[in-house]
PDB file of C-alpha atoms in Angstrom:
ATOM      1  CA  MET A   1      -0.023  -0.066   0.136  1.00 41.00           C
ATOM      2  CA  THR A   2       1.269   3.588   0.047  1.00 43.00           C
ATOM      3  CA  GLY A   3       0.899   6.445   1.062  1.00 46.00           C
ATOM      4  CA  THR A   4       0.707   5.471   4.598  1.00 48.00           C
ATOM      5  CA  ALA A   5       3.907   5.253   6.014  1.00 51.00           C
ATOM      6  CA  GLY A   6       4.216   5.669   9.671  1.00 61.00           C
ATOM      7  CA  HIS A   7       0.403   3.920   9.769  1.00 68.00           C
ATOM      8  CA  GLU A   8       1.061   1.009   9.461  1.00 73.00           C
ATOM      9  CA  GLU A   9       1.651   0.824  13.472  1.00 77.00           C
ATOM     10  CA  LEU A  10      -1.998   1.681  14.614  1.00 78.00           C
ATOM     11  CA  PRO A  11      -4.832  -0.274  15.733  1.00 83.00           C
ATOM     12  CA  VAL A  12      -6.387   0.674  12.555  1.00 79.00           C
ATOM     13  CA  ALA A  13      -3.826  -0.437  10.711  1.00 85.00           C
ATOM     14  CA  ALA A  14      -4.067  -4.249  12.035  1.00 89.00           C
ATOM     15  CA  ARG A  15      -7.700  -3.778  11.649  1.00 90.00           C
ATOM     16  CA  VAL A  16      -7.804  -3.740   8.088  1.00 88.00           C
ATOM     17  CA  ARG A  17      -5.163  -6.786   7.608  1.00 89.00           C
ATOM     18  CA  ARG A  18      -7.506  -8.589   9.494  1.00 93.00           C
ATOM     19  CA  LEU A  19     -10.473  -7.543   7.145  1.00 93.00           C
ATOM     20  CA  GLU A  20      -8.289  -8.078   4.174  1.00 92.00           C
ATOM     21  CA  GLU A  21      -7.889 -11.607   5.378  1.00 93.00           C
ATOM     22  CA  ARG A  22     -11.156 -11.808   5.587  1.00 95.00           C
ATOM     23  CA  VAL A  23     -12.563  -9.968   2.115  1.00 93.00           C
ATOM     24  CA  ILE A  24      -9.508 -12.601   0.156  1.00 94.00           C
ATOM     25  CA  ALA A  25     -10.682 -15.896   2.782  1.00 95.00           C
ATOM     26  CA  ALA A  26     -14.608 -14.988   1.609  1.00 94.00           C
ATOM     27  CA  GLY A  27     -13.413 -15.899  -2.070  1.00 94.00           C
ATOM     28  CA  LEU A  28     -14.934 -11.063  -2.520  1.00 92.00           C
ATOM     29  CA  ALA A  29     -11.514 -10.181  -3.406  1.00 93.00           C
ATOM     30  CA  THR A  30      -7.895 -11.297  -4.916  1.00 93.00           C
ATOM     31  CA  ASP A  31      -5.592  -9.249  -2.707  1.00 90.00           C
ATOM     32  CA  ASP A  32      -3.965  -8.682  -6.212  1.00 92.00           C
ATOM     33  CA  GLU A  33      -7.447  -6.821  -6.919  1.00 92.00           C
ATOM     34  CA  LEU A  34      -6.966  -5.561  -3.184  1.00 90.00           C
ATOM     35  CA  ASP A  35      -3.986  -3.409  -3.750  1.00 89.00           C
ATOM     36  CA  GLU A  36      -4.865  -2.536  -7.957  1.00 89.00           C
ATOM     37  CA  VAL A  37      -8.281  -0.622  -6.192  1.00 85.00           C
ATOM     38  CA  LEU A  38      -5.575   1.382  -3.346  1.00 84.00           C
ATOM     39  CA  ALA A  39      -3.091   1.803  -6.604  1.00 85.00           C
ATOM     40  CA  GLY A  40      -6.046   3.191  -8.310  1.00 80.00           C
ATOM     41  CA  LEU A  41      -6.333   5.625  -5.427  1.00 80.00           C
ATOM     42  CA  PHE A  42      -4.053   6.920  -4.150  1.00 81.00           C
ATOM     43  CA  ALA A  43      -2.506   7.128  -7.789  1.00 80.00           C
ATOM     44  CA  ASP A  44      -2.333  10.471  -8.122  1.00 85.00           C
ATOM     45  CA  ALA A  45      -3.875  11.173  -5.527  1.00 90.00           C
ATOM     46  CA  SER A  46      -1.695  14.588  -3.765  1.00 92.00           C
ATOM     47  CA  PRO A  47      -2.705  17.694  -2.123  1.00 94.00           C
ATOM     48  CA  VAL A  48      -0.659  19.372  -4.465  1.00 95.00           C
ATOM     49  CA  ASN A  49      -4.212  18.728  -6.521  1.00 96.00           C
ATOM     50  CA  GLY A  50      -5.849  20.961  -4.574  1.00 97.00           C
ATOM     51  CA  ALA A  51      -3.332  23.251  -4.030  1.00 97.00           C
ATOM     52  CA  ARG A  52      -3.406  23.731  -8.028  1.00 97.00           C
ATOM     53  CA  ILE A  53      -7.534  24.636  -8.106  1.00 98.00           C
ATOM     54  CA  VAL A  54      -6.623  27.252  -4.944  1.00 98.00           C
ATOM     55  CA  ALA A  55      -4.364  29.270  -6.940  1.00 98.00           C
ATOM     56  CA  ARG A  56      -6.409  29.605  -9.547  1.00 98.00           C
ATOM     57  CA  ALA A  57      -9.843  30.502  -8.142  1.00 98.00           C
ATOM     58  CA  TRP A  58      -6.536  33.330  -6.447  1.00 98.00           C
ATOM     59  CA  THR A  59      -6.172  34.589  -9.894  1.00 97.00           C
ATOM     60  CA  ASP A  60      -9.171  33.818 -11.651  1.00 97.00           C
ATOM     61  CA  PRO A  61     -12.429  35.713 -10.377  1.00 97.00           C
ATOM     62  CA  ALA A  62     -14.698  33.831 -12.886  1.00 98.00           C
ATOM     63  CA  PHE A  63     -12.946  30.052 -12.258  1.00 98.00           C
ATOM     64  CA  ARG A  64     -13.639  30.797  -8.581  1.00 98.00           C
ATOM     65  CA  GLU A  65     -17.713  31.450  -9.346  1.00 98.00           C
ATOM     66  CA  ARG A  66     -17.598  28.166 -11.423  1.00 98.00           C
ATOM     67  CA  LEU A  67     -15.146  26.691  -8.800  1.00 98.00           C
ATOM     68  CA  LEU A  68     -18.204  27.490  -5.417  1.00 98.00           C
ATOM     69  CA  ALA A  69     -20.743  26.659  -8.058  1.00 97.00           C
ATOM     70  CA  ASP A  70     -19.775  23.189  -8.877  1.00 97.00           C
ATOM     71  CA  GLY A  71     -16.731  22.054  -8.006  1.00 97.00           C
ATOM     72  CA  ASN A  72     -16.727  18.339  -9.738  1.00 97.00           C
ATOM     73  CA  ALA A  73     -16.734  20.876 -13.008  1.00 97.00           C
ATOM     74  CA  ALA A  74     -14.369  23.519 -11.982  1.00 98.00           C
ATOM     75  CA  ALA A  75     -11.965  20.628 -11.308  1.00 97.00           C
ATOM     76  CA  ALA A  76     -12.561  18.989 -14.446  1.00 97.00           C
ATOM     77  CA  GLU A  77     -11.322  22.143 -16.656  1.00 97.00           C
ATOM     78  CA  LEU A  78      -7.981  21.634 -14.541  1.00 96.00           C
ATOM     79  CA  GLY A  79      -7.611  18.211 -15.277  1.00 94.00           C
ATOM     80  CA  PHE A  80      -9.023  16.461 -12.652  1.00 93.00           C
ATOM     81  CA  ALA A  81     -11.662  14.351 -12.905  1.00 89.00           C
ATOM     82  CA  VAL A  82     -13.721  13.836  -9.632  1.00 89.00           C
ATOM     83  CA  SER A  83     -16.381  11.592 -10.302  1.00 85.00           C
ATOM     84  CA  GLY A  84     -18.222   9.457  -7.546  1.00 87.00           C
ATOM     85  CA  TYR A  85     -18.962  11.573  -5.252  1.00 92.00           C
ATOM     86  CA  ARG A  86     -20.018  15.951  -5.013  1.00 94.00           C
ATOM     87  CA  LEU A  87     -17.225  17.892  -5.181  1.00 97.00           C
ATOM     88  CA  ARG A  88     -18.113  20.940  -2.168  1.00 97.00           C
ATOM     89  CA  VAL A  89     -16.105  23.552  -2.666  1.00 98.00           C
ATOM     90  CA  VAL A  90     -16.280  26.193   0.797  1.00 98.00           C
ATOM     91  CA  ALA A  91     -14.613  29.398   1.145  1.00 98.00           C
ATOM     92  CA  ASN A  92     -13.145  31.651   3.268  1.00 98.00           C
ATOM     93  CA  THR A  93     -13.574  34.663   4.383  1.00 97.00           C
ATOM     94  CA  THR A  94     -12.050  37.864   6.944  1.00 95.00           C
ATOM     95  CA  GLN A  95     -15.041  37.072   8.052  1.00 97.00           C
ATOM     96  CA  SER A  96     -15.589  33.111   8.382  1.00 98.00           C
ATOM     97  CA  HIS A  97     -13.012  30.057   8.345  1.00 98.00           C
ATOM     98  CA  ASN A  98     -14.537  26.847   7.112  1.00 98.00           C
ATOM     99  CA  LEU A  99     -12.910  23.515   9.039  1.00 98.00           C
ATOM    100  CA  LEU A 100     -13.950  19.673   7.862  1.00 98.00           C
ATOM    101  CA  VAL A 101     -14.286  16.941   9.319  1.00 98.00           C
ATOM    102  CA  CYS A 102     -16.078  13.852   8.716  1.00 96.00           C
ATOM    103  CA  THR A 103     -17.171  11.852  12.621  1.00 97.00           C
ATOM    104  CA  LEU A 104     -18.517   9.019  10.782  1.00 94.00           C
ATOM    105  CA  CYS A 105     -15.395   7.733   9.543  1.00 89.00           C
ATOM    106  CA  SER A 106     -12.441   9.944   7.941  1.00 88.00           C
ATOM    107  CA  CYS A 107     -13.700  11.356   3.962  1.00 88.00           C
ATOM    108  CA  TYR A 108     -12.617  13.484   1.769  1.00 90.00           C
ATOM    109  CA  PRO A 109     -11.650  14.031  -1.633  1.00 92.00           C
ATOM    110  CA  VAL A 110      -8.827  11.990  -1.490  1.00 91.00           C
ATOM    111  CA  SER A 111      -7.209  12.955  -5.124  1.00 91.00           C
ATOM    112  CA  LEU A 112      -7.533  16.302  -4.071  1.00 94.00           C
ATOM    113  CA  LEU A 113      -5.564  15.948  -0.957  1.00 93.00           C
ATOM    114  CA  GLY A 114      -4.010  13.230  -1.206  1.00 91.00           C
ATOM    115  CA  PRO A 115      -4.290   9.621   2.026  1.00 88.00           C
ATOM    116  CA  SER A 116      -5.345  11.867   4.331  1.00 90.00           C
ATOM    117  CA  PRO A 117      -3.016  12.081   7.591  1.00 92.00           C
ATOM    118  CA  SER A 118      -4.094   9.554  10.834  1.00 89.00           C
ATOM    119  CA  TRP A 119      -4.921  12.526  13.028  1.00 95.00           C
ATOM    120  CA  TYR A 120      -7.776  12.950  10.554  1.00 96.00           C
ATOM    121  CA  LYS A 121      -9.055   9.650  11.148  1.00 91.00           C
ATOM    122  CA  SER A 122      -8.730  10.019  14.843  1.00 92.00           C
ATOM    123  CA  PHE A 123     -11.977   9.409  17.435  1.00 93.00           C
ATOM    124  CA  ALA A 124     -10.273  12.960  19.113  1.00 96.00           C
ATOM    125  CA  TYR A 125     -10.087  15.298  16.438  1.00 97.00           C
ATOM    126  CA  ARG A 126     -12.905  13.643  14.836  1.00 97.00           C
ATOM    127  CA  ALA A 127     -15.606  14.218  18.578  1.00 97.00           C
ATOM    128  CA  ARG A 128     -13.575  17.469  19.134  1.00 98.00           C
ATOM    129  CA  ALA A 129     -13.944  19.272  15.908  1.00 98.00           C
ATOM    130  CA  VAL A 130     -17.729  19.400  16.196  1.00 98.00           C
ATOM    131  CA  ARG A 131     -17.635  20.233  19.618  1.00 98.00           C
ATOM    132  CA  GLU A 132     -14.673  22.910  20.037  1.00 98.00           C
ATOM    133  CA  PRO A 133     -13.201  24.110  16.572  1.00 98.00           C
ATOM    134  CA  ARG A 134     -11.697  27.371  17.753  1.00 97.00           C
ATOM    135  CA  ALA A 135      -9.405  24.987  20.834  1.00 97.00           C
ATOM    136  CA  VAL A 136      -8.430  22.630  17.775  1.00 98.00           C
ATOM    137  CA  LEU A 137      -7.207  25.077  15.378  1.00 98.00           C
ATOM    138  CA  SER A 138      -5.213  26.774  18.501  1.00 97.00           C
ATOM    139  CA  GLU A 139      -3.871  23.288  18.837  1.00 98.00           C
ATOM    140  CA  PHE A 140      -2.988  23.357  14.733  1.00 98.00           C
ATOM    141  CA  GLY A 141      -1.595  26.600  16.139  1.00 97.00           C
ATOM    142  CA  VAL A 142      -4.457  28.925  14.146  1.00 97.00           C
ATOM    143  CA  ARG A 143      -5.733  31.651  16.105  1.00 94.00           C
ATOM    144  CA  LEU A 144      -8.755  33.609  14.519  1.00 95.00           C
ATOM    145  CA  PRO A 145      -9.735  36.984  15.818  1.00 93.00           C
ATOM    146  CA  GLU A 146     -13.458  36.367  17.875  1.00 89.00           C
ATOM    147  CA  GLY A 147     -15.199  37.434  15.123  1.00 93.00           C
ATOM    148  CA  VAL A 148     -14.230  35.386  12.818  1.00 97.00           C
ATOM    149  CA  GLU A 149     -17.426  32.569  12.375  1.00 97.00           C
ATOM    150  CA  ILE A 150     -15.979  28.815  12.142  1.00 98.00           C
ATOM    151  CA  SER A 151     -18.377  26.650  10.310  1.00 98.00           C
ATOM    152  CA  VAL A 152     -17.856  22.807  10.926  1.00 98.00           C
ATOM    153  CA  TRP A 153     -18.038  20.684   7.236  1.00 98.00           C
ATOM    154  CA  ASP A 154     -19.450  17.288   8.444  1.00 98.00           C
ATOM    155  CA  ALA A 155     -18.953  15.032   5.411  1.00 95.00           C
ATOM    156  CA  SER A 156     -21.677  12.123   6.153  1.00 91.00           C
ATOM    157  CA  ALA A 157     -22.994  11.575   3.404  1.00 91.00           C
ATOM    158  CA  GLU A 158     -21.736  11.513  -0.364  1.00 90.00           C
ATOM    159  CA  THR A 159     -20.535  14.936  -0.752  1.00 94.00           C
ATOM    160  CA  ARG A 160     -16.511  15.617   0.237  1.00 96.00           C
ATOM    161  CA  TYR A 161     -15.591  19.072   0.886  1.00 97.00           C
ATOM    162  CA  LEU A 162     -12.206  21.604   0.438  1.00 97.00           C
ATOM    163  CA  VAL A 163     -11.942  24.218   1.962  1.00 98.00           C
ATOM    164  CA  LEU A 164     -10.958  27.380  -0.453  1.00 98.00           C
ATOM    165  CA  PRO A 165      -8.100  29.345   2.311  1.00 98.00           C
ATOM    166  CA  ASN A 166      -7.970  33.632   1.523  1.00 97.00           C
ATOM    167  CA  ARG A 167      -5.782  34.530  -0.274  1.00 97.00           C
ATOM    168  CA  PRO A 168      -2.255  35.723   1.667  1.00 96.00           C
ATOM    169  CA  ALA A 169      -1.182  38.617   1.472  1.00 93.00           C
ATOM    170  CA  GLY A 170       1.789  39.869   0.265  1.00 94.00           C
ATOM    171  CA  THR A 171       0.883  37.142  -2.557  1.00 95.00           C
ATOM    172  CA  GLU A 172       0.183  40.002  -4.635  1.00 92.00           C
ATOM    173  CA  GLY A 173       3.041  39.764  -7.557  1.00 91.00           C
ATOM    174  CA  LEU A 174       3.393  36.207  -7.905  1.00 95.00           C
ATOM    175  CA  ALA A 175       2.101  33.968 -10.708  1.00 95.00           C
ATOM    176  CA  GLU A 176      -0.198  30.827 -10.550  1.00 95.00           C
ATOM    177  CA  ASP A 177       1.561  28.765  -9.951  1.00 95.00           C
ATOM    178  CA  GLU A 178       4.101  30.036  -7.370  1.00 96.00           C
ATOM    179  CA  LEU A 179       0.789  30.583  -5.129  1.00 97.00           C
ATOM    180  CA  ALA A 180       0.824  27.373  -5.558  1.00 97.00           C
ATOM    181  CA  ARG A 181       3.312  26.174  -2.830  1.00 96.00           C
ATOM    182  CA  HIS A 182       1.663  28.336  -0.449  1.00 96.00           C
ATOM    183  CA  VAL A 183      -0.958  25.839  -0.228  1.00 97.00           C
ATOM    184  CA  THR A 184      -0.983  22.794   2.551  1.00 96.00           C
ATOM    185  CA  ARG A 185      -2.576  19.865   2.797  1.00 96.00           C
ATOM    186  CA  ASN A 186      -4.165  21.390   6.257  1.00 97.00           C
ATOM    187  CA  GLY A 187      -4.814  24.597   4.754  1.00 98.00           C
ATOM    188  CA  LEU A 188      -7.540  22.705   1.967  1.00 97.00           C
ATOM    189  CA  ILE A 189      -8.503  20.399   5.250  1.00 98.00           C
ATOM    190  CA  GLY A 190      -9.324  23.780   7.349  1.00 98.00           C
ATOM    191  CA  THR A 191      -6.464  23.034  10.093  1.00 98.00           C
ATOM    192  CA  ALA A 192      -4.215  25.888   8.266  1.00 98.00           C
ATOM    193  CA  THR A 193      -4.873  29.536   7.623  1.00 97.00           C
ATOM    194  CA  VAL A 194      -3.072  28.337   4.456  1.00 96.00           C
TER     195      VAL A 194
ATOM    196  CA  MET B   1     -37.593  17.480  -2.466  1.00 80.00           C
ATOM    197  CA  ARG B   2     -39.794  17.560   0.456  1.00 94.00           C
ATOM    198  CA  PHE B   3     -37.466  20.437   2.237  1.00 97.00           C
ATOM    199  CA  THR B   4     -36.367  23.892   0.861  1.00 96.00           C
ATOM    200  CA  PRO B   5     -33.345  26.144   1.882  1.00 97.00           C
ATOM    201  CA  GLY B   6     -34.212  28.053   5.199  1.00 97.00           C
ATOM    202  CA  ALA B   7     -36.594  25.807   6.147  1.00 97.00           C
ATOM    203  CA  LYS B   8     -36.367  23.850   9.752  1.00 98.00           C
ATOM    204  CA  VAL B   9     -36.062  20.557  10.416  1.00 98.00           C
ATOM    205  CA  ARG B  10     -35.308  18.181  12.761  1.00 98.00           C
ATOM    206  CA  ALA B  11     -33.363  15.523  12.746  1.00 98.00           C
ATOM    207  CA  ARG B  12     -35.439  12.794  13.824  1.00 98.00           C
ATOM    208  CA  VAL B  13     -34.163   9.763  17.056  1.00 98.00           C
ATOM    209  CA  LEU B  14     -33.051   6.861  15.167  1.00 97.00           C
ATOM    210  CA  ASP B  15     -31.214   3.725  16.834  1.00 96.00           C
ATOM    211  CA  PRO B  16     -32.366   0.871  13.947  1.00 96.00           C
ATOM    212  CA  ASP B  17     -29.048  -1.983  14.851  1.00 96.00           C
ATOM    213  CA  HIS B  18     -28.480  -1.772  11.097  1.00 96.00           C
ATOM    214  CA  HIS B  19     -26.094   0.633   9.737  1.00 96.00           C
ATOM    215  CA  ILE B  20     -27.619   4.695   9.373  1.00 96.00           C
ATOM    216  CA  ARG B  21     -25.607   8.168   8.262  1.00 97.00           C
ATOM    217  CA  LEU B  22     -27.379   9.822  11.416  1.00 97.00           C
ATOM    218  CA  PRO B  23     -24.772  11.229  13.370  1.00 97.00           C
ATOM    219  CA  ARG B  24     -25.547  10.438  17.264  1.00 97.00           C
ATOM    220  CA  TYR B  25     -24.952  14.560  18.162  1.00 98.00           C
ATOM    221  CA  VAL B  26     -27.116  15.845  16.045  1.00 98.00           C
ATOM    222  CA  ARG B  27     -30.385  12.980  16.626  1.00 98.00           C
ATOM    223  CA  GLY B  28     -33.462  14.900  17.953  1.00 98.00           C
ATOM    224  CA  GLN B  29     -31.750  18.150  16.955  1.00 98.00           C
ATOM    225  CA  VAL B  30     -33.143  21.040  14.865  1.00 98.00           C
ATOM    226  CA  GLY B  31     -31.469  22.688  11.716  1.00 98.00           C
ATOM    227  CA  GLU B  32     -31.747  24.870   8.743  1.00 98.00           C
ATOM    228  CA  VAL B  33     -31.891  23.150   5.535  1.00 98.00           C
ATOM    229  CA  ILE B  34     -29.195  25.404   3.302  1.00 97.00           C
ATOM    230  CA  GLU B  35     -29.526  23.305   0.155  1.00 95.00           C
ATOM    231  CA  ALA B  36     -30.409  20.129  -1.519  1.00 95.00           C
ATOM    232  CA  GLU B  37     -27.378  18.330  -2.988  1.00 95.00           C
ATOM    233  CA  GLY B  38     -28.463  15.704  -4.888  1.00 93.00           C
ATOM    234  CA  GLU B  39     -30.030  12.376  -4.799  1.00 94.00           C
ATOM    235  CA  GLY B  40     -28.401   9.242  -3.609  1.00 94.00           C
ATOM    236  CA  PRO B  41     -29.172   5.401  -2.458  1.00 95.00           C
ATOM    237  CA  LEU B  42     -29.982   5.180   1.420  1.00 97.00           C
ATOM    238  CA  PRO B  43     -26.962   3.975   3.293  1.00 96.00           C
ATOM    239  CA  ASP B  44     -29.144   1.868   5.197  1.00 97.00           C
ATOM    240  CA  ASP B  45     -30.524   0.203   2.172  1.00 97.00           C
ATOM    241  CA  ARG B  46     -27.342  -1.062   0.394  1.00 95.00           C
ATOM    242  CA  ALA B  47     -25.320  -1.760   3.795  1.00 94.00           C
ATOM    243  CA  ARG B  48     -27.992  -4.713   4.688  1.00 95.00           C
ATOM    244  CA  GLY B  49     -27.702  -5.472   0.331  1.00 94.00           C
ATOM    245  CA  LEU B  50     -31.716  -4.707  -1.084  1.00 95.00           C
ATOM    246  CA  MET B  51     -31.641  -4.279  -4.140  1.00 94.00           C
ATOM    247  CA  PRO B  52     -33.146  -1.628  -5.248  1.00 96.00           C
ATOM    248  CA  PRO B  53     -31.847   0.411  -2.107  1.00 97.00           C
ATOM    249  CA  ARG B  54     -33.862   3.798  -1.257  1.00 97.00           C
ATOM    250  CA  VAL B  55     -32.854   7.271  -2.610  1.00 97.00           C
ATOM    251  CA  GLU B  56     -33.911  10.591  -1.705  1.00 97.00           C
ATOM    252  CA  THR B  57     -32.508  13.641  -1.522  1.00 97.00           C
ATOM    253  CA  VAL B  58     -29.868  14.251   0.550  1.00 97.00           C
ATOM    254  CA  TYR B  59     -29.959  17.935   2.510  1.00 98.00           C
ATOM    255  CA  ALA B  60     -27.328  20.390   4.140  1.00 98.00           C
ATOM    256  CA  VAL B  61     -29.005  20.610   7.097  1.00 98.00           C
ATOM    257  CA  ARG B  62     -26.792  23.716   9.464  1.00 98.00           C
ATOM    258  CA  PHE B  63     -27.014  22.974  12.845  1.00 98.00           C
ATOM    259  CA  ARG B  64     -26.429  25.879  15.825  1.00 98.00           C
ATOM    260  CA  ALA B  65     -23.512  24.850  18.176  1.00 98.00           C
ATOM    261  CA  ALA B  66     -25.129  25.968  20.981  1.00 97.00           C
ATOM    262  CA  GLU B  67     -28.358  23.909  19.799  1.00 96.00           C
ATOM    263  CA  LEU B  68     -26.312  20.603  19.988  1.00 97.00           C
ATOM    264  CA  TRP B  69     -23.825  21.238  23.072  1.00 97.00           C
ATOM    265  CA  GLY B  70     -25.487  24.223  24.452  1.00 96.00           C
ATOM    266  CA  THR B  71     -22.397  26.199  24.062  1.00 96.00           C
ATOM    267  CA  GLY B  72     -20.960  27.697  21.314  1.00 96.00           C
ATOM    268  CA  THR B  73     -20.981  29.900  18.305  1.00 96.00           C
ATOM    269  CA  HIS B  74     -20.426  28.630  15.911  1.00 98.00           C
ATOM    270  CA  SER B  75     -22.149  25.561  13.052  1.00 98.00           C
ATOM    271  CA  VAL B  76     -22.494  22.548  12.305  1.00 98.00           C
ATOM    272  CA  THR B  77     -23.290  21.120   8.690  1.00 98.00           C
ATOM    273  CA  VAL B  78     -24.210  17.515   8.105  1.00 98.00           C
ATOM    274  CA  ASP B  79     -25.490  15.806   4.932  1.00 97.00           C
ATOM    275  CA  LEU B  80     -28.110  14.029   5.971  1.00 98.00           C
ATOM    276  CA  TRP B  81     -30.788  12.350   3.962  1.00 98.00           C
ATOM    277  CA  GLU B  82     -34.752  12.698   3.461  1.00 98.00           C
ATOM    278  CA  SER B  83     -35.399  10.208   6.096  1.00 97.00           C
ATOM    279  CA  TYR B  84     -33.462  11.013   8.461  1.00 98.00           C
ATOM    280  CA  LEU B  85     -35.399  14.258   8.985  1.00 98.00           C
ATOM    281  CA  GLU B  86     -39.020  14.898   9.936  1.00 97.00           C
ATOM    282  CA  GLU B  87     -40.807  19.102  10.061  1.00 95.00           C
ATOM    283  CA  VAL B  88     -40.416  21.540  12.707  1.00 95.00           C
ATOM    284  CA  PRO B  89     -44.447  22.655  13.049  1.00 84.00           C
TER     285      PRO B  89
END
């Protein structure tokens, strides 16, 4: 399995291995088929993709409009075929901040964000993000001004979310590819400001 | 589509033996419909292998933290299938 460095020792990894063994023993899939599915899932998955979308939205207001209206169609414009779910992009403003979580499991748009970080799958993050997001954010080093309203999005159905961060001050002269390098995976989840 | 944006809805208190995608922390709580997100097969049916699964409208429903937890100023938006919701009279 690719893209899971550091996860092998987690209890969930043992559970997944046991589940894989049972699936294979029951004849539902072969080891090779499972590997193929996982390889396909992670092949081109990277937060660089989400960062490219953000940088385009920062530099092209019309694209930003289309992105917020229909995430799948806008992502396709940049060559990202996001299928199997509805992509909804939520934009931060000076007055509002968005934070993503999946309290029931760990859903998020893998192809645009890369494999999810282990903390995103942790019980602690999933329980606390919906209950005390301001405290969670401060532990990530994000201290929002008092008046900024926090919107938490719990991906409980077939919609996957992506945060469009605010463009950092002082980046006015930068080209799109330079801007993209400022965008982090945490920024796309909402646990960083960019 | 039964609910329109702005409608107040209550998440039902459901606790079936089978799979359900209704997070426990919103059960019984009142929220506001933000948008209808389109239709999707009901996970309760899919998880049980019921063919064909019921297909329902999914709504983004926004709950206020103060309602959910008795404290906090943030909101939590959850995607919920129509049969998980009931009208608030």
